[in-house]
Coordinates of C-alpha atoms in Angstrom, one line a residue:
X1 CA 0.0 0.0 0.0
X2 CA 1.2 3.5 -0.8
X3 CA -0.3 6.9 -0.1
X4 CA 0.2 9.9 -2.4
X5 CA 0.8 13.4 -1.3
X6 CA -2.2 15.7 -1.1
X7 CA -2.5 17.5 -4.4
X8 CA -4.7 19.8 -6.5
X9 CA -4.8 20.2 -10.2
X10 CA -4.6 23.8 -11.5
X11 CA -6.7 24.9 -14.5
X12 CA -3.5 25.2 -16.5
X13 CA -2.4 21.6 -15.7
X14 CA -5.8 20.2 -16.5
X15 CA -6.0 22.1 -19.8
X16 CA -2.5 20.9 -20.7
X17 CA -3.3 17.3 -20.1
X18 CA -6.6 17.2 -21.9
X19 CA -5.1 18.9 -25.0
X20 CA -2.2 16.4 -24.9
X21 CA -4.7 13.5 -24.8
X22 CA -6.6 15.0 -27.7
X23 CA -3.4 15.3 -29.7
X24 CA -2.3 11.8 -28.8
X25 CA -5.6 10.3 -29.9
X26 CA -6.4 12.6 -32.9
X27 CA -3.1 13.9 -34.2
X28 CA -3.5 12.2 -37.6
X29 CA -6.9 13.9 -38.2
X30 CA -5.6 17.3 -37.3
X31 CA -2.4 16.9 -39.4
X32 CA -4.5 15.7 -42.3
X33 CA -6.8 18.7 -42.1
X34 CA -3.8 21.1 -41.9
X35 CA -2.0 19.5 -44.8
X36 CA -5.2 19.5 -46.9
X37 CA -5.8 23.2 -46.0
X38 CA -2.2 24.2 -46.9
X39 CA -2.5 22.3 -50.2
X40 CA -5.7 24.1 -51.1
X41 CA -4.1 27.4 -50.0
X42 CA -1.2 27.1 -52.4
X43 CA -3.3 25.4 -55.2
X44 CA -4.6 27.1 -58.3
X45 CA -8.3 26.0 -58.0
X46 CA -10.0 28.2 -55.4
X47 CA -13.7 27.6 -55.7
X48 CA -16.2 27.9 -52.8
X49 CA -15.9 24.3 -51.7
X50 CA -12.1 24.4 -51.6
X51 CA -12.1 27.7 -49.7
X52 CA -14.6 26.3 -47.2
X53 CA -12.5 23.2 -46.6
X54 CA -9.4 25.3 -46.2
X55 CA -11.1 27.6 -43.7
X56 CA -12.5 24.6 -41.8
X57 CA -9.1 22.9 -41.7
X58 CA -7.4 26.0 -40.2
X59 CA -10.2 26.9 -37.8
X60 CA -11.3 23.5 -36.5
X61 CA -8.1 23.0 -34.4
X62 CA -8.6 26.5 -32.9
X63 CA -12.2 25.7 -32.2
X64 CA -11.3 22.5 -30.4
X65 CA -8.8 24.4 -28.2
X66 CA -11.5 27.0 -27.4
X67 CA -14.0 24.3 -26.5
X68 CA -11.6 22.6 -24.1
X69 CA -10.6 25.9 -22.7
X70 CA -14.2 26.7 -21.9
X71 CA -14.7 23.3 -20.4
X72 CA -11.7 23.7 -18.1
X73 CA -12.8 27.1 -17.0
X74 CA -16.4 26.2 -16.4
X75 CA -17.8 26.7 -12.9
X76 CA -19.5 23.3 -13.2
X77 CA -16.1 21.5 -13.2
X78 CA -14.7 22.8 -10.0
X79 CA -14.6 19.2 -8.6
X80 CA -11.6 18.6 -10.8
X81 CA -9.6 21.2 -8.8
X82 CA -10.5 19.9 -5.3
X83 CA -7.6 18.7 -3.2
X84 CA -7.3 15.0 -3.1
X85 CA -5.2 12.1 -1.9
X86 CA -5.1 8.5 -2.9
X87 CA -4.3 5.3 -1.0
X88 CA -3.3 2.7 -3.5
X89 CA -3.6 -1.0 -2.7
X90 CA -3.0 -3.9 -5.1
X91 CA -6.7 -4.5 -5.4
X92 CA -8.3 -1.1 -4.9
X93 CA -7.8 2.7 -4.7
X94 CA -9.3 4.9 -2.0
X95 CA -9.6 8.5 -2.9
X96 CA -10.2 11.3 -0.4
X97 CA -11.4 14.6 -1.8
X98 CA -11.1 17.4 0.7
X99 CA -12.4 16.6 4.2
X100 CA -15.8 15.5 3.1
X101 CA -15.8 12.9 0.4
X102 CA -14.2 9.4 0.1
X103 CA -14.5 6.9 -2.6
X104 CA -13.2 3.4 -3.3
X105 CA -12.5 2.0 -6.8
X106 CA -11.8 -1.7 -7.3
X107 CA -9.0 -2.5 -9.7
X108 CA -11.2 -4.7 -11.8
X109 CA -13.2 -1.6 -12.8
X110 CA -10.4 0.0 -14.7
X111 CA -10.6 -0.7 -18.5
X112 CA -7.4 1.0 -19.8
X113 CA -4.5 3.2 -18.9
X114 CA -2.6 6.0 -20.5
X115 CA 0.8 7.5 -19.5
X116 CA 1.8 10.9 -20.4
X117 CA 5.2 12.5 -19.6
X118 CA 4.1 13.7 -16.2
X119 CA 0.8 11.9 -15.6
X120 CA -0.8 8.4 -15.2
X121 CA -4.5 8.1 -16.2
X122 CA -6.6 5.1 -15.2
X123 CA -9.8 4.9 -17.1
X124 CA -13.1 3.5 -15.6
X125 CA -15.0 4.4 -18.8
X126 CA -14.2 5.9 -22.2
X127 CA -14.4 9.4 -20.8
X128 CA -13.8 9.1 -17.1
X129 CA -10.5 8.5 -15.4
X130 CA -8.6 8.9 -12.2
X131 CA -5.4 10.9 -12.7
X132 CA -2.1 10.6 -10.9
X133 CA 0.4 13.3 -11.6
X134 CA 3.9 11.8 -11.2
X135 CA 4.8 14.5 -8.7
X136 CA 2.3 13.1 -6.1
X137 CA 4.3 10.0 -5.2
X138 CA 6.4 10.4 -2.1
X139 CA 9.4 8.5 -3.4
X140 CA 10.5 7.0 -6.7
X141 CA 10.0 3.6 -5.1
X142 CA 6.4 4.4 -4.5
X143 CA 6.0 5.4 -8.2
X144 CA 7.8 2.2 -9.3
X145 CA 5.5 0.1 -7.1
X146 CA 2.4 1.9 -8.6
X147 CA 3.7 1.4 -12.1
X148 CA 4.4 -2.3 -11.6
X149 CA 1.5 -3.3 -9.3
X150 CA -1.3 -1.2 -10.7
X151 CA -0.6 0.5 -14.0
X152 CA 1.1 -2.3 -15.9
X153 CA -1.4 -4.9 -14.5
X154 CA -4.3 -2.9 -15.8
X155 CA -2.5 -2.3 -19.1
X156 CA -1.8 -6.0 -19.6
X157 CA -5.4 -7.1 -18.9

């Protein structure tokens, strides 16, 4: 069993990690749209359809960033920024949020994992996850234990 430090995500951290997840999952689509838009921009045939595709290709990534920015800054999502602490066991994770709320999640409920440079994500559904910034582990041994006993076991399911 390990216990993480108490931590809080900032809006900047949260925005950064959801944008990185978007790029990790959809980079090929965004690159395709930008390449297509650039090709149309420097092409000779500029009719209404091509111009529309070009504008969409340039504006869609900006629109997606704006949508995520609004989501991060929404007052309805303040639960994401609540101070929390996790107790991690080989078979469950107990999460304490503030002084009021406590929840337990069985390891069998996690369906997939994702690792970013500074973050572990354990998914319980396609859109819901528990996040563990790498800075919250007390020691590197704790992080290694988490990685081997929890993260890799879920990944290899």
